[in-house]
Amino acid sequence: METWQKLLQESLTRPGDLTRRFGVDPRPLEEVAARYPMRVNPYYLGLIKEVGDPIWRQAVPAEEELRDAVCPADPLEEENQSPVPNLVHRYPDRVLFLVCSECAMYCRFCTRKRKVGGEEMVIDRASIERGLAYIREHGEIRDVILSGGDPLLLSDERLEWILKELRAIAHVEIIRIGSRVPVVLPQRITAALVRLLRRFHPLYLNTHFNHPDEITELAAKACARLADAGIPLGNQTVLLRGVNDDPVVMKRLMQKLLAIRVKPYYLYQADMVQGTDHFRTSVEEGLEIVRALRGHTSGLGVPAYVIDAPGGGGKIPLLPDYLQSLGEEVVLKNYQGETYRYANPAPALIEEKRSAVNDCR
Ligand SMILES: *Cc1c(COP(=O)(O)O)cnc(C)c1O
Ligand code: SF4
């Protein structure tokens, strides 16, 4: 058995398992873990410094999960946008393909909390075959995002089969893998896995770091292996109360990601998912954090801040109001809050200039 498989097997799955280590009363948490599964593998457990810290909050069940009376179970209406089970076709040219129901750690804030690690999320070979058939039949799909659960918890053999089948479809231009494994179980990024993945380029991997303490030596090594194999790495962070809702923490996270060759891609406003209301921050706080990044650190380290619209409307970008007014003159505020003006060519003028250029030819 490989190290990562052993670590998974040694995961704590009952709140009672935490008592010995941290002296917390597990009783109120047992009901929570019965509803939403818990899995804290020894690697991620080792990152916890104290009860209630940002690592703890992401991994350990909290009583609030059962007290959420605000949020729906499937706010993004993924089930309504699934033409076949476990495949979400929301955008014209790309699909989200759920190929694994398990994760290396069950994040308490998960968007698919309603089903990951549970019995309703059945993903077997037959359901993957149906998804593949759908992609084959839809010539407009040029981008396939493997997700779950976590696709990298599949065996190398199963993953190779899926990637081979996808690569055999001429209209699939790029493949993306969404995986939290580099963060929560970096031991899974074995040399053999990376040798396998690199055969299916162009292949991208988006991972999911939420806090600078998650960027350990092992996580850095896992990302280096992937990057050395020519796999462009992106990161999706969820803005979480008590974890990273602080401009200083967020800036450090983005800078550390760049240092391990991971490009911050999205910063998500927390979805309205049942059992996660206690993690949500206001949008004003999110905009404040983005304002504290832009201009103040490398532009490469500034992710797009988005709300994944409830109702299945897709990701909608949010920007602090740098644009003060837009007319013949564009009035702008820079990152230091100073005002600048830009003379805006009228659309009609641009048309005139264009034809003038054409006349000269
Ligand atoms: C996020 C998402 C995608 C990918 O969106 P990009 O902006 O291209 O990264 C595709 N399908 C669904 C259903 C998604 O939620
Ligand atoms: S790894 Fe992703 S899918 Fe799995 S529990 Fe965490 S957020 Fe959800």
PDB file of C-alpha atoms in Angstrom, residues 107-304:
ATOM      1  CA  CYS A 107     -14.059  20.502   4.122  1.00  0.00           C
ATOM      2  CA  ARG A 108     -16.742  21.824   6.407  1.00  0.00           C
ATOM      3  CA  PHE A 109     -17.603  24.661   3.955  1.00  0.00           C
ATOM      4  CA  CYS A 110     -17.942  22.436   0.887  1.00  0.00           C
ATOM      5  CA  THR A 111     -20.287  23.534  -1.900  1.00  0.00           C
ATOM      6  CA  ARG A 112     -21.257  19.898  -2.486  1.00  0.00           C
ATOM      7  CA  LYS A 113     -21.711  19.216   1.196  1.00  0.00           C
ATOM      8  CA  ARG A 114     -25.117  17.754   0.381  1.00  0.00           C
ATOM      9  CA  LYS A 115     -23.506  14.762  -1.230  1.00  0.00           C
ATOM     10  CA  VAL A 116     -19.725  14.334  -1.020  1.00  0.00           C
ATOM     11  CA  GLY A 117     -18.632  11.282   0.908  1.00  0.00           C
ATOM     12  CA  GLY A 118     -22.281  10.244   1.312  1.00  0.00           C
ATOM     13  CA  GLU A 119     -24.345   7.426  -0.067  1.00  0.00           C
ATOM     14  CA  GLU A 120     -26.330   9.541  -2.527  1.00  0.00           C
ATOM     15  CA  MET A 121     -23.248  10.338  -4.564  1.00  0.00           C
ATOM     16  CA  VAL A 122     -22.739   7.155  -6.481  1.00  0.00           C
ATOM     17  CA  ILE A 123     -20.076   7.399  -9.124  1.00  0.00           C
ATOM     18  CA  ASP A 124     -19.297   4.090 -10.718  1.00  0.00           C
ATOM     19  CA  ARG A 125     -17.838   3.084 -14.028  1.00  0.00           C
ATOM     20  CA  ALA A 126     -21.279   3.081 -15.652  1.00  0.00           C
ATOM     21  CA  SER A 127     -22.024   6.672 -14.591  1.00  0.00           C
ATOM     22  CA  ILE A 128     -18.632   7.837 -15.841  1.00  0.00           C
ATOM     23  CA  GLU A 129     -19.323   6.094 -19.147  1.00  0.00           C
ATOM     24  CA  ARG A 130     -22.585   8.033 -19.470  1.00  0.00           C
ATOM     25  CA  GLY A 131     -20.718  11.287 -18.867  1.00  0.00           C
ATOM     26  CA  LEU A 132     -18.094  10.385 -21.453  1.00  0.00           C
ATOM     27  CA  ALA A 133     -20.828   9.515 -23.970  1.00  0.00           C
ATOM     28  CA  TYR A 134     -22.468  12.928 -23.367  1.00  0.00           C
ATOM     29  CA  ILE A 135     -19.159  14.706 -24.000  1.00  0.00           C
ATOM     30  CA  ARG A 136     -18.579  12.643 -27.141  1.00  0.00           C
ATOM     31  CA  GLU A 137     -22.021  13.577 -28.483  1.00  0.00           C
ATOM     32  CA  HIS A 138     -21.612  17.303 -27.819  1.00  0.00           C
ATOM     33  CA  GLY A 139     -19.122  18.796 -30.238  1.00  0.00           C
ATOM     34  CA  GLU A 140     -19.339  22.196 -28.549  1.00  0.00           C
ATOM     35  CA  ILE A 141     -17.535  20.921 -25.418  1.00  0.00           C
ATOM     36  CA  ARG A 142     -13.903  21.956 -25.753  1.00  0.00           C
ATOM     37  CA  ASP A 143     -12.989  22.062 -22.049  1.00  0.00           C
ATOM     38  CA  VAL A 144     -13.665  19.326 -19.485  1.00  0.00           C
ATOM     39  CA  ILE A 145     -13.167  19.967 -15.777  1.00  0.00           C
ATOM     40  CA  LEU A 146     -12.734  16.824 -13.701  1.00  0.00           C
ATOM     41  CA  SER A 147     -14.077  17.367 -10.219  1.00  0.00           C
ATOM     42  CA  GLY A 148     -16.003  15.555  -7.509  1.00  0.00           C
ATOM     43  CA  GLY A 149     -15.272  14.921  -4.694  1.00  0.00           C
ATOM     44  CA  ASP A 150     -11.628  14.797  -5.559  1.00  0.00           C
ATOM     45  CA  PRO A 151     -10.568  13.199  -8.861  1.00  0.00           C
ATOM     46  CA  LEU A 152      -7.073  12.517  -7.523  1.00  0.00           C
ATOM     47  CA  LEU A 153      -8.478  10.059  -4.992  1.00  0.00           C
ATOM     48  CA  LEU A 154      -9.183   7.725  -7.888  1.00  0.00           C
ATOM     49  CA  SER A 155      -6.639   5.005  -8.538  1.00  0.00           C
ATOM     50  CA  ASP A 156      -4.027   5.720 -11.208  1.00  0.00           C
ATOM     51  CA  GLU A 157      -5.719   3.082 -13.377  1.00  0.00           C
ATOM     52  CA  ARG A 158      -9.180   4.641 -13.185  1.00  0.00           C
ATOM     53  CA  LEU A 159      -7.766   8.115 -13.822  1.00  0.00           C
ATOM     54  CA  GLU A 160      -5.766   6.890 -16.801  1.00  0.00           C
ATOM     55  CA  TRP A 161      -8.870   5.328 -18.307  1.00  0.00           C
ATOM     56  CA  ILE A 162     -10.875   8.570 -17.975  1.00  0.00           C
ATOM     57  CA  LEU A 163      -8.066  10.725 -19.386  1.00  0.00           C
ATOM     58  CA  LYS A 164      -7.505   8.336 -22.306  1.00  0.00           C
ATOM     59  CA  GLU A 165     -11.194   8.338 -23.166  1.00  0.00           C
ATOM     60  CA  LEU A 166     -11.303  12.152 -23.027  1.00  0.00           C
ATOM     61  CA  ARG A 167      -8.173  12.558 -25.136  1.00  0.00           C
ATOM     62  CA  ALA A 168      -9.697  10.294 -27.775  1.00  0.00           C
ATOM     63  CA  ILE A 169     -12.446  12.900 -28.297  1.00  0.00           C
ATOM     64  CA  ALA A 170     -11.223  15.301 -30.988  1.00  0.00           C
ATOM     65  CA  HIS A 171     -13.261  18.320 -29.852  1.00  0.00           C
ATOM     66  CA  VAL A 172     -11.952  18.219 -26.266  1.00  0.00           C
ATOM     67  CA  GLU A 173      -9.142  20.765 -26.429  1.00  0.00           C
ATOM     68  CA  ILE A 174      -8.204  21.103 -22.788  1.00  0.00           C
ATOM     69  CA  ILE A 175      -8.657  19.030 -19.656  1.00  0.00           C
ATOM     70  CA  ARG A 176      -8.679  20.546 -16.208  1.00  0.00           C
ATOM     71  CA  ILE A 177      -8.453  18.757 -12.892  1.00  0.00           C
ATOM     72  CA  GLY A 178      -9.877  20.380  -9.777  1.00  0.00           C
ATOM     73  CA  SER A 179      -8.221  18.818  -6.742  1.00  0.00           C
ATOM     74  CA  ARG A 180      -7.554  19.666  -3.121  1.00  0.00           C
ATOM     75  CA  VAL A 181      -5.060  16.825  -2.833  1.00  0.00           C
ATOM     76  CA  PRO A 182      -1.919  19.020  -3.127  1.00  0.00           C
ATOM     77  CA  VAL A 183      -3.206  20.825   0.000  1.00  0.00           C
ATOM     78  CA  VAL A 184      -4.717  18.109   2.143  1.00  0.00           C
ATOM     79  CA  LEU A 185      -2.769  15.010   1.075  1.00  0.00           C
ATOM     80  CA  PRO A 186       0.313  16.052  -0.938  1.00  0.00           C
ATOM     81  CA  GLN A 187       1.721  12.517  -0.587  1.00  0.00           C
ATOM     82  CA  ARG A 188      -0.790  11.534  -3.309  1.00  0.00           C
ATOM     83  CA  ILE A 189       1.232  13.500  -5.888  1.00  0.00           C
ATOM     84  CA  THR A 190       3.569  10.594  -6.551  1.00  0.00           C
ATOM     85  CA  ALA A 191       6.155  10.453  -9.315  1.00  0.00           C
ATOM     86  CA  ALA A 192       4.011   7.795 -11.006  1.00  0.00           C
ATOM     87  CA  LEU A 193       0.890   9.972 -10.895  1.00  0.00           C
ATOM     88  CA  VAL A 194       2.736  12.896 -12.425  1.00  0.00           C
ATOM     89  CA  ARG A 195       4.188  10.693 -15.183  1.00  0.00           C
ATOM     90  CA  LEU A 196       0.652   9.618 -15.962  1.00  0.00           C
ATOM     91  CA  LEU A 197      -0.857  13.116 -15.983  1.00  0.00           C
ATOM     92  CA  ARG A 198       1.787  14.609 -18.254  1.00  0.00           C
ATOM     93  CA  ARG A 199       0.801  12.241 -21.064  1.00  0.00           C
ATOM     94  CA  PHE A 200      -2.507  14.064 -21.445  1.00  0.00           C
ATOM     95  CA  HIS A 201      -1.477  17.641 -22.124  1.00  0.00           C
ATOM     96  CA  PRO A 202      -2.805  20.288 -22.452  1.00  0.00           C
ATOM     97  CA  LEU A 203      -3.825  19.518 -18.893  1.00  0.00           C
ATOM     98  CA  TYR A 204      -4.347  22.118 -16.178  1.00  0.00           C
ATOM     99  CA  LEU A 205      -4.740  21.626 -12.460  1.00  0.00           C
ATOM    100  CA  ASN A 206      -6.588  23.956 -10.141  1.00  0.00           C
ATOM    101  CA  THR A 207      -6.004  23.359  -6.497  1.00  0.00           C
ATOM    102  CA  HIS A 208      -7.539  24.887  -3.400  1.00  0.00           C
ATOM    103  CA  PHE A 209      -5.331  26.504  -0.751  1.00  0.00           C
ATOM    104  CA  ASN A 210      -7.220  28.687   1.742  1.00  0.00           C
ATOM    105  CA  HIS A 211      -4.579  29.612   4.301  1.00  0.00           C
ATOM    106  CA  PRO A 212      -0.798  30.241   4.262  1.00  0.00           C
ATOM    107  CA  ASP A 213      -0.267  27.531   6.914  1.00  0.00           C
ATOM    108  CA  GLU A 214      -1.393  24.971   4.325  1.00  0.00           C
ATOM    109  CA  ILE A 215       1.675  25.761   2.211  1.00  0.00           C
ATOM    110  CA  THR A 216       4.065  23.301   3.819  1.00  0.00           C
ATOM    111  CA  GLU A 217       7.279  21.816   2.463  1.00  0.00           C
ATOM    112  CA  LEU A 218       5.390  18.736   1.340  1.00  0.00           C
ATOM    113  CA  ALA A 219       2.694  20.786  -0.388  1.00  0.00           C
ATOM    114  CA  ALA A 220       5.396  22.847  -2.100  1.00  0.00           C
ATOM    115  CA  LYS A 221       7.112  19.674  -3.264  1.00  0.00           C
ATOM    116  CA  ALA A 222       3.862  18.278  -4.673  1.00  0.00           C
ATOM    117  CA  CYS A 223       3.256  21.509  -6.617  1.00  0.00           C
ATOM    118  CA  ALA A 224       6.857  21.559  -7.860  1.00  0.00           C
ATOM    119  CA  ARG A 225       6.451  18.046  -9.239  1.00  0.00           C
ATOM    120  CA  LEU A 226       3.306  19.038 -11.099  1.00  0.00           C
ATOM    121  CA  ALA A 227       4.795  22.286 -12.392  1.00  0.00           C
ATOM    122  CA  ASP A 228       7.959  20.500 -13.536  1.00  0.00           C
ATOM    123  CA  ALA A 229       5.716  18.218 -15.600  1.00  0.00           C
ATOM    124  CA  GLY A 230       4.458  21.291 -17.449  1.00  0.00           C
ATOM    125  CA  ILE A 231       1.072  21.334 -15.730  1.00  0.00           C
ATOM    126  CA  PRO A 232      -0.088  24.947 -15.266  1.00  0.00           C
ATOM    127  CA  LEU A 233      -1.260  25.308 -11.675  1.00  0.00           C
ATOM    128  CA  GLY A 234      -4.059  27.594 -10.529  1.00  0.00           C
ATOM    129  CA  ASN A 235      -5.674  28.096  -7.163  1.00  0.00           C
ATOM    130  CA  GLN A 236      -9.243  28.672  -6.082  1.00  0.00           C
ATOM    131  CA  THR A 237      -9.682  30.111  -2.599  1.00  0.00           C
ATOM    132  CA  VAL A 238     -12.962  30.406  -0.751  1.00  0.00           C
ATOM    133  CA  LEU A 239     -13.333  33.478   1.438  1.00  0.00           C
ATOM    134  CA  LEU A 240     -14.079  32.015   4.875  1.00  0.00           C
ATOM    135  CA  ARG A 241     -14.884  33.679   8.186  1.00  0.00           C
ATOM    136  CA  GLY A 242     -12.288  32.816  10.795  1.00  0.00           C
ATOM    137  CA  VAL A 243      -9.973  31.284   8.208  1.00  0.00           C
ATOM    138  CA  ASN A 244      -8.829  33.906   5.724  1.00  0.00           C
ATOM    139  CA  ASP A 245     -11.151  36.931   6.100  1.00  0.00           C
ATOM    140  CA  ASP A 246      -8.199  39.188   6.763  1.00  0.00           C
ATOM    141  CA  PRO A 247      -6.263  41.233   4.173  1.00  0.00           C
ATOM    142  CA  VAL A 248      -2.907  40.386   5.770  1.00  0.00           C
ATOM    143  CA  VAL A 249      -3.572  36.633   5.755  1.00  0.00           C
ATOM    144  CA  MET A 250      -4.921  36.747   2.211  1.00  0.00           C
ATOM    145  CA  LYS A 251      -1.945  38.707   0.873  1.00  0.00           C
ATOM    146  CA  ARG A 252       0.469  36.274   2.493  1.00  0.00           C
ATOM    147  CA  LEU A 253      -1.446  33.352   1.005  1.00  0.00           C
ATOM    148  CA  MET A 254      -1.314  34.794  -2.528  1.00  0.00           C
ATOM    149  CA  GLN A 255       2.394  35.609  -2.259  1.00  0.00           C
ATOM    150  CA  LYS A 256       3.240  32.155  -0.948  1.00  0.00           C
ATOM    151  CA  LEU A 257       1.229  30.566  -3.764  1.00  0.00           C
ATOM    152  CA  LEU A 258       3.254  32.454  -6.378  1.00  0.00           C
ATOM    153  CA  ALA A 259       6.439  31.267  -4.665  1.00  0.00           C
ATOM    154  CA  ILE A 260       5.394  27.640  -5.233  1.00  0.00           C
ATOM    155  CA  ARG A 261       4.406  28.379  -8.865  1.00  0.00           C
ATOM    156  CA  VAL A 262       0.661  28.374  -8.292  1.00  0.00           C
ATOM    157  CA  LYS A 263      -1.275  31.222  -9.914  1.00  0.00           C
ATOM    158  CA  PRO A 264      -4.231  32.528  -7.875  1.00  0.00           C
ATOM    159  CA  TYR A 265      -7.240  32.086 -10.187  1.00  0.00           C
ATOM    160  CA  TYR A 266     -10.499  32.643  -8.294  1.00  0.00           C
ATOM    161  CA  LEU A 267     -11.415  34.028  -4.902  1.00  0.00           C
ATOM    162  CA  TYR A 268     -14.946  32.836  -4.219  1.00  0.00           C
ATOM    163  CA  GLN A 269     -17.468  34.595  -2.099  1.00  0.00           C
ATOM    164  CA  ALA A 270     -18.721  31.668   0.042  1.00  0.00           C
ATOM    165  CA  ASP A 271     -21.693  29.948  -1.580  1.00  0.00           C
ATOM    166  CA  MET A 272     -25.045  29.876   0.219  1.00  0.00           C
ATOM    167  CA  VAL A 273     -24.771  26.193   1.016  1.00  0.00           C
ATOM    168  CA  GLN A 274     -26.787  24.597   3.793  1.00  0.00           C
ATOM    169  CA  GLY A 275     -24.608  23.927   6.824  1.00  0.00           C
ATOM    170  CA  THR A 276     -22.032  26.598   5.951  1.00  0.00           C
ATOM    171  CA  ASP A 277     -23.723  29.899   6.847  1.00  0.00           C
ATOM    172  CA  HIS A 278     -21.304  30.476   9.742  1.00  0.00           C
ATOM    173  CA  PHE A 279     -18.429  30.707   7.245  1.00  0.00           C
ATOM    174  CA  ARG A 280     -19.928  33.514   5.185  1.00  0.00           C
ATOM    175  CA  THR A 281     -18.551  37.047   5.236  1.00  0.00           C
ATOM    176  CA  SER A 282     -20.132  40.166   3.765  1.00  0.00           C
ATOM    177  CA  VAL A 283     -19.331  41.109   0.176  1.00  0.00           C
ATOM    178  CA  GLU A 284     -18.025  44.457   1.483  1.00  0.00           C
ATOM    179  CA  GLU A 285     -15.341  42.545   3.409  1.00  0.00           C
ATOM    180  CA  GLY A 286     -14.440  40.609   0.262  1.00  0.00           C
ATOM    181  CA  LEU A 287     -14.097  43.814  -1.774  1.00  0.00           C
ATOM    182  CA  GLU A 288     -11.925  45.294   0.966  1.00  0.00           C
ATOM    183  CA  ILE A 289      -9.611  42.280   0.747  1.00  0.00           C
ATOM    184  CA  VAL A 290      -9.337  42.548  -3.035  1.00  0.00           C
ATOM    185  CA  ARG A 291      -8.609  46.272  -2.666  1.00  0.00           C
ATOM    186  CA  ALA A 292      -5.792  45.382  -0.261  1.00  0.00           C
ATOM    187  CA  LEU A 293      -4.223  43.107  -2.897  1.00  0.00           C
ATOM    188  CA  ARG A 294      -4.433  45.049  -6.163  1.00  0.00           C
ATOM    189  CA  GLY A 295      -1.454  47.362  -6.535  1.00  0.00           C
ATOM    190  CA  HIS A 296      -0.129  46.407  -3.116  1.00  0.00           C
ATOM    191  CA  THR A 297       1.379  43.131  -4.300  1.00  0.00           C
ATOM    192  CA  SER A 298       2.210  41.389  -7.607  1.00  0.00           C
ATOM    193  CA  GLY A 299      -0.670  41.574 -10.061  1.00  0.00           C
ATOM    194  CA  LEU A 300      -0.066  37.871 -10.736  1.00  0.00           C
ATOM    195  CA  GLY A 301      -1.167  37.241  -7.181  1.00  0.00           C
ATOM    196  CA  VAL A 302      -4.548  38.916  -7.509  1.00  0.00           C
ATOM    197  CA  PRO A 303      -7.334  36.390  -8.169  1.00  0.00           C
ATOM    198  CA  ALA A 304     -10.702  37.266  -9.704  1.00  0.00           C
TER     199      ALA A 304
END
